[in-house]
Amino acid sequence: MCGIVGIVGDRPVAERLVDALKRLEYRGYDSAGVATIRDGKLERRRAEGKLFNLETKLHAEPLAGDIGIAHTRWATHGAPTETNAHPHFTDGVAVVHNGIIENFSEIKDELIAAGASFSTQTDTEVVAQLLARYRRDGMEPRQAMQTMLQRVTGAYALAVLFHDLPDTIMAARSGPPLAVGYGKGEMFLGSDAIALAPFTNEITYLIDGDWAILDRKGVAIFDHDGNRVERPKQVSVAAAYMVDKGNHRHFMEKEIYQQPEVISHALGHYVDLIENRINTNALAIDFASVQSLALSACGTAYLAGLVGKYWFERYARLPVEADVASEFRYRDIPLSKNAAALFISQSGETADTLASLRYCKDEGLKIGAVVNVRESTIARESDAVFPIMAGPEIGVASTKAFTCQLSVLAALAIGAGRARGTISQLEENRLVRHLAEMPRIMSKVLNTIQPKMESLARELSKCSDVLYLGRGTSFPLAMEGALKLKEISYIHAEGYAAGELKHGPIALIDENMPVIVIAPHDRFFEKTVSNMQEVAARGGRIIFITDEKGAAASKLETMSTIVLPNVDEIIAPMIFSLPIQLLAYHTAVFMGTDVDQPRNLAKSVTVE
Ligand code: M6R
C-alpha cells in the first residue's frame, strides 16, 4: 500500500510528481522518491520519512526532466530507509511498485547465482534486476516488460522507466489499483484518480493482468498475454474531492465535525424523509429472497459491520456471518447460494476485503459493497454498490466513514426488514424518523461535549492501558473506541463485551486502569451497570459514557460521566461514537503524536 505516480510531460515533472504524491500520502509515508530521465540518463532523489524531507532534498538538488515516476512508501520488505526507498535503479531501469512480489526470494537467489548484486532489502528490486537482465540478453523494453510480468507473482502496481526510452512509461497492474490519466500532449499514471485530479479528470482504470505503455500521445494497453485491449475511459469526479483542513488542526478533527453534514447526505440517498420510509430504489439487493448474509471487512469497517449484524438480525431476522476479511478469505466457508455477501470498505481497495469479495463472487453469491470511494475496485467488482457519501477521509483513523457506514447499514437493515415483512410500516416510519433526527443530535453533542472530552483526554494521556466495555451494539463500539485510541495515541487499549469481563480481563483492573463503559439506557443497561459494580469493587476508575436516563439511574461513583441525550437504539451507536472519537483525538493531541498519519499505518491497505 504505497502510492505511485508517473508523468510523461511536455515540461519538467518533478514538482508535479511530488504534488501528486501529497495526495497519495495516505497510502504510506515512511519514505518517498522521484526519478526522471534527463539526456538519456536516469536520475533520482529519495528521502526517508515524510514527503517534506523529499521536498527539502529536491529544493537543495532540483531534478530536471519531462518524464518521471514517483513513490510514497509503506514498508513491507526492508526497513523504511533511504536505500530501500523507491524508485529502484538497476542498469538504466527505474521501478516504483505498490504491492508484494511473492516469489522475489526465489528470483533473487537465481539472479545472485547468475552474478547480480542487490543493493536493497526490498522485494521490488527483483523487478528492476529482471528487466535489466532481459535487456542485457538483448530484449527490447516491451519484450523485457512482458517477460518480467510472466516471471513475477503476487500483487503489484508498477511503473517503469528505461533510460533509453525518454518518452515512455510502462505500467502494470495485478491487484493494487492503477489509473491512467489523459492530458493535452501529456499522459499521467497514478494509484488513484485523486492523485491525478489537478491534471486531468479523464481516467482509464487498468484491470488485473493489464499492462500499458504510455507516451505523450496516449496509452496502449495489453493483457497478460500481450494482446492489445481497450479499457473504457471515464470522467472522474475526484477533482470535486480535493480537500484541505479548513480551520481545523488535523484532518481527523475536521472529519469528526463533518459528521452531521455527511450523514445528512447519506440519509438523503437512502431515506424518504417525507414518507418516513426507506427508498427501495436505493436497496439494489433483493433481501426478501436472501436466506443469510455474509459480511466481511477490516478494521473499523469490520466493526461497523458487527453493529450491522445486530441490526440485520434484529430488524430483518436475517442470519449474519461477520468476519474480518483476512480470516474470511481463507476459512473455506460453506456458503449457501441463497446468501448475499456484503463488503464494507472506506477505500474500496483493501486487499483482504477484495479477496473475500472475489471468493464470494466465484461461489456465485450476489455481492453488495458499502463503500466510500465509488470508483474503487471493490465498488467496480460488486453487483450492488451502497455509497456512504462521507466525502474524502484523509485522517488515517476512520471517523466519519465509520458513522456513515453505520447509517447506511441501519438504513439497509430497516429496508431489508421491510422487504422481508419482519417490521411493520409503523415500525419502519418510527425508525426512519429517528435516523432523520440524527444529524441534528450529532451537532448538538459535538457542540457540547468537546471541553469535557479534552479534559478527560489529559487524564487518559497519562495512562498506559485502557479497557472499553459495552453490550449489544455498544460492544463493537467498545472495540472501535479501543482501536481509535491505540492507533493514534499508541496507548494500549482493549474493547470487550461487558459480560466477558469476569472471564479474564477483570484480572487487569486496579486503581491505575481506566475503564470506559459505553452504556446507553437500553435493554442491557442494568446488566452493564452490574459489570461496572464489579469494576468499582476492584478500585477501577470508571469513565461512564451514557445518556440522561442512564446517568439518572446509575448511582455509581465514577471518575467521569459523559451524558448524551436520550436517543433511540437505532441511532445510539452513531451518537455514542462521537465521545469515543473525540477522546482518542484529544488524547493523541496531548501525547503529541502525528494524529493524521500515525506511525506504521497507512490509510489504504492494498497488501495482505
Ligand atoms: O478502507 P477500508 O475501510 O477497507 O479500511 C479498513 C481498515 O484498514 C481501516 O478501517 C483501519 O482499521 C482504520 N485505520 C481504522 O481507523
PDB file of N, CA, C and O in Angstrom, residues 419-475:
ATOM      1  N   ALA A 419     -38.596  -5.363   3.353  1.00  0.00           N
ATOM      2  CA  ALA A 419     -38.715  -6.294   2.221  1.00  0.00           C
ATOM      3  C   ALA A 419     -39.105  -7.684   2.709  1.00  0.00           C
ATOM      4  O   ALA A 419     -39.833  -8.410   2.034  1.00  0.00           O
ATOM      5  N   ARG A 420     -38.645  -8.071   3.870  1.00  0.00           N
ATOM      6  CA  ARG A 420     -38.883  -9.426   4.372  1.00  0.00           C
ATOM      7  C   ARG A 420     -40.152  -9.506   5.239  1.00  0.00           C
ATOM      8  O   ARG A 420     -40.485 -10.571   5.750  1.00  0.00           O
ATOM      9  N   GLY A 421     -40.779  -8.364   5.437  1.00  0.00           N
ATOM     10  CA  GLY A 421     -42.008  -8.345   6.221  1.00  0.00           C
ATOM     11  C   GLY A 421     -41.768  -8.583   7.701  1.00  0.00           C
ATOM     12  O   GLY A 421     -42.683  -8.995   8.436  1.00  0.00           O
ATOM     13  N   THR A 422     -40.559  -8.305   8.178  1.00  0.00           N
ATOM     14  CA  THR A 422     -40.264  -8.553   9.590  1.00  0.00           C
ATOM     15  C   THR A 422     -40.452  -7.307  10.447  1.00  0.00           C
ATOM     16  O   THR A 422     -40.362  -7.373  11.667  1.00  0.00           O
ATOM     17  N   ILE A 423     -40.659  -6.160   9.802  1.00  0.00           N
ATOM     18  CA  ILE A 423     -41.078  -4.980  10.586  1.00  0.00           C
ATOM     19  C   ILE A 423     -42.311  -4.386   9.908  1.00  0.00           C
ATOM     20  O   ILE A 423     -42.451  -4.449   8.679  1.00  0.00           O
ATOM     21  N   SER A 424     -43.149  -3.805  10.708  1.00  0.00           N
ATOM     22  CA  SER A 424     -44.373  -3.205  10.165  1.00  0.00           C
ATOM     23  C   SER A 424     -44.030  -1.847   9.553  1.00  0.00           C
ATOM     24  O   SER A 424     -42.957  -1.280   9.814  1.00  0.00           O
ATOM     25  N   GLN A 425     -44.983  -1.322   8.789  1.00  0.00           N
ATOM     26  CA  GLN A 425     -44.730   0.014   8.224  1.00  0.00           C
ATOM     27  C   GLN A 425     -44.604   1.054   9.335  1.00  0.00           C
ATOM     28  O   GLN A 425     -43.804   1.978   9.264  1.00  0.00           O
ATOM     29  N   LEU A 426     -45.398   0.856  10.413  1.00  0.00           N
ATOM     30  CA  LEU A 426     -45.325   1.813  11.527  1.00  0.00           C
ATOM     31  C   LEU A 426     -43.947   1.813  12.159  1.00  0.00           C
ATOM     32  O   LEU A 426     -43.373   2.845  12.484  1.00  0.00           O
ATOM     33  N   GLU A 427     -43.388   0.592  12.303  1.00  0.00           N
ATOM     34  CA  GLU A 427     -42.047   0.479  12.890  1.00  0.00           C
ATOM     35  C   GLU A 427     -41.011   1.104  11.945  1.00  0.00           C
ATOM     36  O   GLU A 427     -40.100   1.798  12.384  1.00  0.00           O
ATOM     37  N   GLU A 428     -41.177   0.858  10.647  1.00  0.00           N
ATOM     38  CA  GLU A 428     -40.256   1.473   9.674  1.00  0.00           C
ATOM     39  C   GLU A 428     -40.322   3.001   9.801  1.00  0.00           C
ATOM     40  O   GLU A 428     -39.280   3.669   9.881  1.00  0.00           O
ATOM     41  N   ASN A 429     -41.552   3.540   9.843  1.00  0.00           N
ATOM     42  CA  ASN A 429     -41.717   5.001   9.982  1.00  0.00           C
ATOM     43  C   ASN A 429     -41.016   5.518  11.240  1.00  0.00           C
ATOM     44  O   ASN A 429     -40.329   6.530  11.213  1.00  0.00           O
ATOM     45  N   ARG A 430     -41.199   4.782  12.318  1.00  0.00           N
ATOM     46  CA  ARG A 430     -40.616   5.215  13.600  1.00  0.00           C
ATOM     47  C   ARG A 430     -39.087   5.226  13.516  1.00  0.00           C
ATOM     48  O   ARG A 430     -38.438   6.202  13.885  1.00  0.00           O
ATOM     49  N   LEU A 431     -38.521   4.131  12.966  1.00  0.00           N
ATOM     50  CA  LEU A 431     -37.063   4.037  12.884  1.00  0.00           C
ATOM     51  C   LEU A 431     -36.499   5.117  11.956  1.00  0.00           C
ATOM     52  O   LEU A 431     -35.480   5.753  12.255  1.00  0.00           O
ATOM     53  N   VAL A 432     -37.172   5.335  10.833  1.00  0.00           N
ATOM     54  CA  VAL A 432     -36.679   6.341   9.876  1.00  0.00           C
ATOM     55  C   VAL A 432     -36.727   7.735  10.505  1.00  0.00           C
ATOM     56  O   VAL A 432     -35.815   8.544  10.309  1.00  0.00           O
ATOM     57  N   ARG A 433     -37.780   7.997  11.278  1.00  0.00           N
ATOM     58  CA  ARG A 433     -37.852   9.313  11.950  1.00  0.00           C
ATOM     59  C   ARG A 433     -36.645   9.499  12.868  1.00  0.00           C
ATOM     60  O   ARG A 433     -36.054  10.568  12.930  1.00  0.00           O
ATOM     61  N   HIS A 434     -36.245   8.431  13.542  1.00  0.00           N
ATOM     62  CA  HIS A 434     -35.068   8.546  14.413  1.00  0.00           C
ATOM     63  C   HIS A 434     -33.799   8.776  13.581  1.00  0.00           C
ATOM     64  O   HIS A 434     -32.950   9.586  13.956  1.00  0.00           O
ATOM     65  N   LEU A 435     -33.677   8.065  12.467  1.00  0.00           N
ATOM     66  CA  LEU A 435     -32.499   8.286  11.614  1.00  0.00           C
ATOM     67  C   LEU A 435     -32.445   9.750  11.189  1.00  0.00           C
ATOM     68  O   LEU A 435     -31.379  10.380  11.197  1.00  0.00           O
ATOM     69  N   ALA A 436     -33.611  10.273  10.824  1.00  0.00           N
ATOM     70  CA  ALA A 436     -33.656  11.651  10.316  1.00  0.00           C
ATOM     71  C   ALA A 436     -33.244  12.669  11.383  1.00  0.00           C
ATOM     72  O   ALA A 436     -32.733  13.741  11.070  1.00  0.00           O
ATOM     73  N   GLU A 437     -33.430  12.328  12.630  1.00  0.00           N
ATOM     74  CA  GLU A 437     -33.065  13.243  13.730  1.00  0.00           C
ATOM     75  C   GLU A 437     -31.563  13.268  13.998  1.00  0.00           C
ATOM     76  O   GLU A 437     -31.049  14.139  14.690  1.00  0.00           O
ATOM     77  N   MET A 438     -30.897  12.251  13.471  1.00  0.00           N
ATOM     78  CA  MET A 438     -29.504  12.024  13.878  1.00  0.00           C
ATOM     79  C   MET A 438     -28.569  13.222  13.619  1.00  0.00           C
ATOM     80  O   MET A 438     -27.823  13.617  14.523  1.00  0.00           O
ATOM     81  N   PRO A 439     -28.567  13.832  12.414  1.00  0.00           N
ATOM     82  CA  PRO A 439     -27.622  14.934  12.197  1.00  0.00           C
ATOM     83  C   PRO A 439     -27.786  16.066  13.211  1.00  0.00           C
ATOM     84  O   PRO A 439     -26.804  16.605  13.721  1.00  0.00           O
ATOM     85  N   ARG A 440     -29.055  16.385  13.528  1.00  0.00           N
ATOM     86  CA  ARG A 440     -29.302  17.471  14.493  1.00  0.00           C
ATOM     87  C   ARG A 440     -28.739  17.094  15.867  1.00  0.00           C
ATOM     88  O   ARG A 440     -28.045  17.894  16.514  1.00  0.00           O
ATOM     89  N   ILE A 441     -28.981  15.868  16.296  1.00  0.00           N
ATOM     90  CA  ILE A 441     -28.496  15.452  17.625  1.00  0.00           C
ATOM     91  C   ILE A 441     -26.962  15.413  17.637  1.00  0.00           C
ATOM     92  O   ILE A 441     -26.322  15.815  18.614  1.00  0.00           O
ATOM     93  N   MET A 442     -26.401  14.954  16.530  1.00  0.00           N
ATOM     94  CA  MET A 442     -24.926  14.903  16.460  1.00  0.00           C
ATOM     95  C   MET A 442     -24.327  16.300  16.603  1.00  0.00           C
ATOM     96  O   MET A 442     -23.343  16.489  17.322  1.00  0.00           O
ATOM     97  N   SER A 443     -24.928  17.271  15.909  1.00  0.00           N
ATOM     98  CA  SER A 443     -24.410  18.653  16.001  1.00  0.00           C
ATOM     99  C   SER A 443     -24.467  19.134  17.442  1.00  0.00           C
ATOM    100  O   SER A 443     -23.503  19.721  17.958  1.00  0.00           O
ATOM    101  N   LYS A 444     -25.586  18.846  18.090  1.00  0.00           N
ATOM    102  CA  LYS A 444     -25.757  19.292  19.478  1.00  0.00           C
ATOM    103  C   LYS A 444     -24.675  18.654  20.364  1.00  0.00           C
ATOM    104  O   LYS A 444     -24.038  19.323  21.188  1.00  0.00           O
ATOM    105  N   VAL A 445     -24.460  17.364  20.184  1.00  0.00           N
ATOM    106  CA  VAL A 445     -23.470  16.662  21.014  1.00  0.00           C
ATOM    107  C   VAL A 445     -22.074  17.230  20.749  1.00  0.00           C
ATOM    108  O   VAL A 445     -21.315  17.537  21.675  1.00  0.00           O
ATOM    109  N   LEU A 446     -21.752  17.400  19.466  1.00  0.00           N
ATOM    110  CA  LEU A 446     -20.411  17.907  19.138  1.00  0.00           C
ATOM    111  C   LEU A 446     -20.188  19.300  19.720  1.00  0.00           C
ATOM    112  O   LEU A 446     -19.071  19.655  20.103  1.00  0.00           O
ATOM    113  N   ASN A 447     -21.267  20.086  19.776  1.00  0.00           N
ATOM    114  CA  ASN A 447     -21.125  21.452  20.297  1.00  0.00           C
ATOM    115  C   ASN A 447     -21.015  21.504  21.805  1.00  0.00           C
ATOM    116  O   ASN A 447     -20.658  22.531  22.366  1.00  0.00           O
ATOM    117  N   THR A 448     -21.360  20.403  22.488  1.00  0.00           N
ATOM    118  CA  THR A 448     -21.367  20.487  23.955  1.00  0.00           C
ATOM    119  C   THR A 448     -20.276  19.663  24.645  1.00  0.00           C
ATOM    120  O   THR A 448     -19.771  20.071  25.674  1.00  0.00           O
ATOM    121  N   ILE A 449     -19.895  18.501  24.057  1.00  0.00           N
ATOM    122  CA  ILE A 449     -19.037  17.621  24.877  1.00  0.00           C
ATOM    123  C   ILE A 449     -17.539  17.894  24.738  1.00  0.00           C
ATOM    124  O   ILE A 449     -16.742  17.374  25.512  1.00  0.00           O
ATOM    125  N   GLN A 450     -17.164  18.717  23.768  1.00  0.00           N
ATOM    126  CA  GLN A 450     -15.737  18.860  23.475  1.00  0.00           C
ATOM    127  C   GLN A 450     -14.874  19.233  24.697  1.00  0.00           C
ATOM    128  O   GLN A 450     -13.862  18.568  24.959  1.00  0.00           O
ATOM    129  N   PRO A 451     -15.255  20.275  25.515  1.00  0.00           N
ATOM    130  CA  PRO A 451     -14.385  20.643  26.651  1.00  0.00           C
ATOM    131  C   PRO A 451     -14.193  19.480  27.624  1.00  0.00           C
ATOM    132  O   PRO A 451     -13.088  19.241  28.114  1.00  0.00           O
ATOM    133  N   LYS A 452     -15.268  18.736  27.868  1.00  0.00           N
ATOM    134  CA  LYS A 452     -15.163  17.618  28.813  1.00  0.00           C
ATOM    135  C   LYS A 452     -14.242  16.528  28.245  1.00  0.00           C
ATOM    136  O   LYS A 452     -13.423  15.944  28.970  1.00  0.00           O
ATOM    137  N   MET A 453     -14.375  16.262  26.952  1.00  0.00           N
ATOM    138  CA  MET A 453     -13.548  15.212  26.362  1.00  0.00           C
ATOM    139  C   MET A 453     -12.071  15.616  26.404  1.00  0.00           C
ATOM    140  O   MET A 453     -11.191  14.798  26.603  1.00  0.00           O
ATOM    141  N   GLU A 454     -11.848  16.909  26.219  1.00  0.00           N
ATOM    142  CA  GLU A 454     -10.468  17.389  26.225  1.00  0.00           C
ATOM    143  C   GLU A 454      -9.843  17.219  27.611  1.00  0.00           C
ATOM    144  O   GLU A 454      -8.708  16.753  27.734  1.00  0.00           O
ATOM    145  N   SER A 455     -10.617  17.573  28.665  1.00  0.00           N
ATOM    146  CA  SER A 455     -10.006  17.453  29.991  1.00  0.00           C
ATOM    147  C   SER A 455      -9.843  15.987  30.392  1.00  0.00           C
ATOM    148  O   SER A 455      -8.863  15.609  31.041  1.00  0.00           O
ATOM    149  N   LEU A 456     -10.764  15.155  29.934  1.00  0.00           N
ATOM    150  CA  LEU A 456     -10.638  13.716  30.202  1.00  0.00           C
ATOM    151  C   LEU A 456      -9.427  13.129  29.453  1.00  0.00           C
ATOM    152  O   LEU A 456      -8.692  12.284  29.976  1.00  0.00           O
ATOM    153  N   ALA A 457      -9.223  13.628  28.264  1.00  0.00           N
ATOM    154  CA  ALA A 457      -8.102  13.150  27.445  1.00  0.00           C
ATOM    155  C   ALA A 457      -6.765  13.453  28.129  1.00  0.00           C
ATOM    156  O   ALA A 457      -5.824  12.670  28.060  1.00  0.00           O
ATOM    157  N   ARG A 458      -6.731  14.591  28.817  1.00  0.00           N
ATOM    158  CA  ARG A 458      -5.492  14.939  29.543  1.00  0.00           C
ATOM    159  C   ARG A 458      -5.166  13.826  30.552  1.00  0.00           C
ATOM    160  O   ARG A 458      -4.015  13.415  30.699  1.00  0.00           O
ATOM    161  N   GLU A 459      -6.198  13.338  31.254  1.00  0.00           N
ATOM    162  CA  GLU A 459      -6.002  12.259  32.235  1.00  0.00           C
ATOM    163  C   GLU A 459      -5.586  10.957  31.530  1.00  0.00           C
ATOM    164  O   GLU A 459      -4.675  10.256  31.951  1.00  0.00           O
ATOM    165  N   LEU A 460      -6.299  10.675  30.430  1.00  0.00           N
ATOM    166  CA  LEU A 460      -6.051   9.410  29.719  1.00  0.00           C
ATOM    167  C   LEU A 460      -4.632   9.364  29.150  1.00  0.00           C
ATOM    168  O   LEU A 460      -4.010   8.303  29.069  1.00  0.00           O
ATOM    169  N   SER A 461      -4.133  10.534  28.779  1.00  0.00           N
ATOM    170  CA  SER A 461      -2.800  10.560  28.146  1.00  0.00           C
ATOM    171  C   SER A 461      -1.702  10.154  29.140  1.00  0.00           C
ATOM    172  O   SER A 461      -0.578   9.888  28.741  1.00  0.00           O
ATOM    173  N   LYS A 462      -2.062  10.073  30.450  1.00  0.00           N
ATOM    174  CA  LYS A 462      -1.061   9.653  31.456  1.00  0.00           C
ATOM    175  C   LYS A 462      -1.096   8.140  31.665  1.00  0.00           C
ATOM    176  O   LYS A 462      -0.305   7.597  32.418  1.00  0.00           O
ATOM    177  N   CYS A 463      -2.046   7.461  31.021  1.00  0.00           N
ATOM    178  CA  CYS A 463      -2.225   6.023  31.280  1.00  0.00           C
ATOM    179  C   CYS A 463      -1.510   5.174  30.247  1.00  0.00           C
ATOM    180  O   CYS A 463      -1.245   5.623  29.131  1.00  0.00           O
ATOM    181  N   SER A 464      -1.223   3.936  30.641  1.00  0.00           N
ATOM    182  CA  SER A 464      -0.589   3.055  29.657  1.00  0.00           C
ATOM    183  C   SER A 464      -1.553   2.020  29.103  1.00  0.00           C
ATOM    184  O   SER A 464      -1.287   1.423  28.064  1.00  0.00           O
ATOM    185  N   ASP A 465      -2.667   1.777  29.787  1.00  0.00           N
ATOM    186  CA  ASP A 465      -3.648   0.789  29.320  1.00  0.00           C
ATOM    187  C   ASP A 465      -5.054   1.302  29.596  1.00  0.00           C
ATOM    188  O   ASP A 465      -5.288   1.935  30.627  1.00  0.00           O
ATOM    189  N   VAL A 466      -5.956   0.990  28.704  1.00  0.00           N
ATOM    190  CA  VAL A 466      -7.358   1.394  28.891  1.00  0.00           C
ATOM    191  C   VAL A 466      -8.254   0.245  28.447  1.00  0.00           C
ATOM    192  O   VAL A 466      -7.971  -0.416  27.436  1.00  0.00           O
ATOM    193  N   LEU A 467      -9.318   0.029  29.212  1.00  0.00           N
ATOM    194  CA  LEU A 467     -10.279  -1.010  28.847  1.00  0.00           C
ATOM    195  C   LEU A 467     -11.598  -0.343  28.462  1.00  0.00           C
ATOM    196  O   LEU A 467     -12.047   0.582  29.137  1.00  0.00           O
ATOM    197  N   TYR A 468     -12.201  -0.782  27.364  1.00  0.00           N
ATOM    198  CA  TYR A 468     -13.515  -0.296  26.933  1.00  0.00           C
ATOM    199  C   TYR A 468     -14.499  -1.449  27.061  1.00  0.00           C
ATOM    200  O   TYR A 468     -14.207  -2.568  26.627  1.00  0.00           O
ATOM    201  N   LEU A 469     -15.678  -1.173  27.616  1.00  0.00           N
ATOM    202  CA  LEU A 469     -16.695  -2.217  27.760  1.00  0.00           C
ATOM    203  C   LEU A 469     -18.038  -1.755  27.173  1.00  0.00           C
ATOM    204  O   LEU A 469     -18.363  -0.575  27.231  1.00  0.00           O
ATOM    205  N   GLY A 470     -18.784  -2.714  26.638  1.00  0.00           N
ATOM    206  CA  GLY A 470     -20.129  -2.402  26.155  1.00  0.00           C
ATOM    207  C   GLY A 470     -20.899  -3.687  25.890  1.00  0.00           C
ATOM    208  O   GLY A 470     -20.294  -4.764  25.762  1.00  0.00           O
ATOM    209  N   ARG A 471     -22.212  -3.586  25.831  1.00  0.00           N
ATOM    210  CA  ARG A 471     -23.065  -4.735  25.490  1.00  0.00           C
ATOM    211  C   ARG A 471     -23.903  -4.392  24.274  1.00  0.00           C
ATOM    212  O   ARG A 471     -24.161  -3.215  24.010  1.00  0.00           O
ATOM    213  N   GLY A 472     -24.387  -5.421  23.586  1.00  0.00           N
ATOM    214  CA  GLY A 472     -25.201  -5.176  22.392  1.00  0.00           C
ATOM    215  C   GLY A 472     -24.373  -4.413  21.369  1.00  0.00           C
ATOM    216  O   GLY A 472     -23.177  -4.658  21.204  1.00  0.00           O
ATOM    217  N   THR A 473     -24.993  -3.446  20.692  1.00  0.00           N
ATOM    218  CA  THR A 473     -24.235  -2.690  19.685  1.00  0.00           C
ATOM    219  C   THR A 473     -23.127  -1.851  20.327  1.00  0.00           C
ATOM    220  O   THR A 473     -22.231  -1.375  19.634  1.00  0.00           O
ATOM    221  N   SER A 474     -23.182  -1.669  21.634  1.00  0.00           N
ATOM    222  CA  SER A 474     -22.094  -0.936  22.295  1.00  0.00           C
ATOM    223  C   SER A 474     -20.839  -1.799  22.449  1.00  0.00           C
ATOM    224  O   SER A 474     -19.767  -1.276  22.777  1.00  0.00           O
ATOM    225  N   PHE A 475     -20.965  -3.108  22.212  1.00  0.00           N
ATOM    226  CA  PHE A 475     -19.772  -3.961  22.272  1.00  0.00           C
ATOM    227  C   PHE A 475     -18.835  -3.673  21.079  1.00  0.00           C
ATOM    228  O   PHE A 475     -17.656  -3.347  21.278  1.00  0.00           O
TER     229      PHE A 475
END
